[in-house]
CSV table of C-alpha atoms in Angstrom, one decimal:
chain,number,residue,atom,x,y,z
A,1,MET,CA,9.4,-183.0,-65.2
A,2,ASN,CA,10.0,-182.2,-61.2
A,3,TYR,CA,13.2,-183.7,-60.8
A,4,MET,CA,13.1,-183.4,-56.9
A,5,LEU,CA,10.3,-185.9,-57.1
A,6,GLU,CA,12.6,-188.2,-58.7
A,7,ALA,CA,15.2,-188.0,-56.3
A,8,ILE,CA,12.6,-188.7,-53.9
A,9,LYS,CA,11.6,-191.6,-55.7
A,10,GLU,CA,15.3,-193.2,-55.7
A,11,ALA,CA,15.6,-192.8,-52.3
A,12,TYR,CA,12.5,-194.7,-51.4
A,13,ASP,CA,13.5,-197.1,-53.5
A,14,GLY,CA,16.8,-197.6,-51.2
A,15,ILE,CA,14.8,-197.5,-48.3
A,16,ASN,CA,12.4,-199.8,-49.7
A,17,ASN,CA,15.2,-202.3,-50.2
A,18,ASN,CA,16.7,-201.8,-46.8
A,19,HIS,CA,20.2,-200.3,-48.8
A,20,GLY,CA,20.4,-197.2,-46.2
A,21,GLY,CA,19.2,-194.3,-45.5
A,22,PRO,CA,16.5,-192.0,-47.0
A,23,PHE,CA,18.6,-190.0,-49.4
A,24,GLY,CA,18.1,-190.0,-52.9
A,25,THR,CA,20.0,-188.2,-55.6
A,26,ILE,CA,19.5,-186.9,-59.3
A,27,ILE,CA,21.8,-185.1,-61.6
A,28,VAL,CA,20.6,-183.6,-64.3
A,29,LYS,CA,22.8,-182.0,-67.7
A,30,ASP,CA,20.3,-180.0,-70.7
A,31,GLY,CA,17.4,-181.3,-69.4
A,32,GLN,CA,18.0,-184.8,-69.3
A,33,ILE,CA,19.1,-186.9,-66.0
A,34,ILE,CA,22.4,-188.5,-66.5
A,35,GLY,CA,22.7,-190.1,-63.0
A,36,ARG,CA,21.1,-191.2,-60.6
A,37,GLY,CA,21.6,-192.9,-56.9
A,38,HIS,CA,20.4,-193.5,-53.4
A,39,ASN,CA,22.5,-194.3,-50.1
A,40,LYS,CA,24.0,-197.8,-50.1
A,41,VAL,CA,25.8,-197.8,-46.7
A,42,LEU,CA,24.1,-200.5,-45.8
A,43,LEU,CA,23.9,-202.6,-49.0
A,44,ASN,CA,27.7,-201.8,-49.6
A,45,LYS,CA,28.8,-202.0,-46.1
A,46,ASP,CA,30.5,-198.7,-46.9
A,47,PRO,CA,30.2,-195.8,-45.2
A,48,THR,CA,30.7,-193.3,-48.4
A,49,CYS,CA,27.9,-195.1,-50.5
A,50,HIS,CA,25.8,-192.1,-50.4
A,51,GLY,CA,23.2,-190.7,-52.8
A,52,GLU,CA,25.1,-188.0,-54.0
A,53,MET,CA,28.3,-189.8,-54.1
A,54,GLU,CA,26.3,-192.8,-56.0
A,55,ALA,CA,24.9,-190.4,-58.4
A,56,ILE,CA,28.1,-188.7,-59.0
A,57,ARG,CA,29.8,-191.8,-60.0
A,58,ASP,CA,26.5,-192.8,-62.2
A,59,ALA,CA,27.1,-189.3,-64.0
A,60,CYS,CA,30.1,-190.1,-64.9
A,61,LYS,CA,30.4,-193.7,-66.0
A,62,GLN,CA,27.2,-192.3,-68.3
A,63,ILE,CA,28.3,-189.4,-69.6
A,64,GLY,CA,32.3,-190.7,-69.4
A,65,THR,CA,33.9,-188.1,-67.7
A,66,HIS,CA,35.0,-187.0,-63.9
A,67,ASP,CA,33.7,-183.0,-64.5
A,68,LEU,CA,29.9,-182.5,-64.6
A,69,LYS,CA,29.8,-179.0,-64.9
A,70,ASP,CA,27.0,-177.5,-66.5
A,71,SER,CA,24.6,-180.1,-64.1
A,72,ILE,CA,22.4,-179.7,-61.7
A,73,LEU,CA,22.3,-181.9,-58.4
A,74,TYR,CA,18.8,-183.0,-56.6
A,75,THR,CA,19.0,-183.9,-53.5
A,76,THR,CA,16.6,-185.4,-50.9
A,77,ALA,CA,18.7,-183.8,-47.8
A,78,GLU,CA,21.2,-181.1,-47.5
A,79,PRO,CA,25.0,-182.5,-48.8
A,80,CYS,CA,27.2,-184.1,-45.6
A,81,PRO,CA,31.0,-182.9,-46.0
A,82,MET,CA,31.9,-185.8,-47.7
A,83,CYS,CA,29.1,-185.2,-50.4
A,84,LEU,CA,29.6,-181.5,-50.8
A,85,GLY,CA,33.2,-182.2,-51.6
A,86,ALA,CA,32.7,-184.6,-54.1
A,87,ILE,CA,30.2,-182.1,-55.6
A,88,LEU,CA,33.2,-179.4,-56.0
A,89,TRP,CA,35.5,-182.2,-57.0
A,90,ALA,CA,32.9,-182.9,-59.7
A,91,ASN,CA,32.6,-179.5,-61.0
A,92,ILE,CA,28.7,-179.2,-60.0
A,93,LYS,CA,27.9,-175.9,-59.2
A,94,ASP,CA,24.0,-175.8,-58.6
A,95,VAL,CA,22.5,-178.5,-56.0
A,96,ARG,CA,18.8,-178.3,-54.8
A,97,PHE,CA,18.4,-180.2,-51.7
A,98,GLY,CA,15.0,-180.8,-50.0
A,99,CYS,CA,15.8,-181.2,-46.0
A,100,THR,CA,18.1,-179.5,-44.1
A,101,VAL,CA,21.3,-180.7,-41.6
A,102,MET,CA,18.9,-180.1,-38.9
A,103,ASP,CA,16.3,-182.5,-40.2
A,104,THR,CA,18.9,-185.1,-40.6
A,105,ASP,CA,19.8,-184.9,-37.1
A,106,LYS,CA,16.3,-185.1,-35.9
A,107,ILE,CA,16.1,-188.8,-37.7
A,108,GLY,CA,19.5,-189.8,-36.4
A,109,PHE,CA,21.7,-189.2,-38.7
A,110,ARG,CA,25.5,-187.2,-37.1
A,111,ASP,CA,26.6,-184.7,-39.5
A,112,ASP,CA,27.4,-181.9,-36.7
A,113,GLU,CA,30.2,-184.4,-35.6
A,114,PHE,CA,31.7,-183.4,-38.6
A,115,TYR,CA,31.3,-180.0,-38.3
A,116,LYS,CA,32.7,-179.9,-34.9
A,117,SER,CA,35.5,-181.8,-36.3
A,118,PHE,CA,36.0,-178.6,-38.9
A,119,GLU,CA,36.1,-176.6,-35.7
A,120,GLY,CA,38.3,-178.6,-33.6
A,121,LYS,CA,35.6,-179.1,-31.0
A,122,ASN,CA,35.4,-182.8,-31.7
A,123,LYS,CA,37.3,-184.4,-28.9
A,124,ASN,CA,36.8,-187.7,-30.3
A,125,PHE,CA,38.6,-186.9,-33.9
A,126,SER,CA,42.6,-186.3,-34.2
A,127,LEU,CA,44.2,-184.7,-37.4
A,128,LYS,CA,48.1,-184.5,-37.1
A,129,GLU,CA,50.6,-183.6,-39.8
A,130,GLU,CA,53.2,-186.5,-40.1
A,131,ASN,CA,56.3,-187.0,-42.4
A,132,ARG,CA,55.7,-183.8,-44.3
A,133,ALA,CA,58.8,-183.8,-45.8
A,134,GLU,CA,58.6,-187.0,-47.4
A,135,CYS,CA,54.6,-185.8,-48.5
A,136,LEU,CA,56.3,-182.9,-49.7
A,137,LYS,CA,59.1,-185.2,-52.0
A,138,LEU,CA,55.7,-187.3,-53.7
A,139,PHE,CA,53.9,-184.0,-54.2
A,140,SER,CA,57.3,-182.4,-56.3
A,141,ASP,CA,57.9,-185.8,-58.2
A,142,TYR,CA,54.1,-186.3,-58.9
A,143,GLU,CA,54.1,-182.3,-60.0
A,144,LYS,CA,57.9,-182.9,-62.4
A,145,LEU,CA,55.7,-185.3,-64.5
A,146,ASN,CA,52.7,-182.5,-65.5
A,147,ARG,CA,49.9,-184.5,-65.6
A,148,GLU,CA,46.6,-183.7,-66.1
A,149,ARG,CA,45.1,-182.0,-63.2
A,150,TYR,CA,40.9,-182.5,-62.0
């Protein structure tokens, strides 16, 4: 089975129903599709509903865990920073994508603004530390509980 073609079908489902952009994702483990998702930003009026995020949520629900190690993620476009973060948090180590960030930029999506923000070059974005001592106490209190880390 060509999993990227499945991701493309997922993307078409989304764009044909006006759910969002042309972004579809499939997650595969042990040769089985365990998660599917497409961009639902417009449908859900939620900027976090990218195809990768939707597929990760679906896969975690399907297999009953937050840990998707040993999975492969197929997506129609190179993951944005938010999705890349989610992929890393889910322990997915193998990602296959179709279009690049530059391809995505050419059709009107603004991933470049995020990369500029990381480099401190986005004048329309501010990132400042505040109330660090209080937040460090929160972290210390949590650490003392010795809860499961993910």
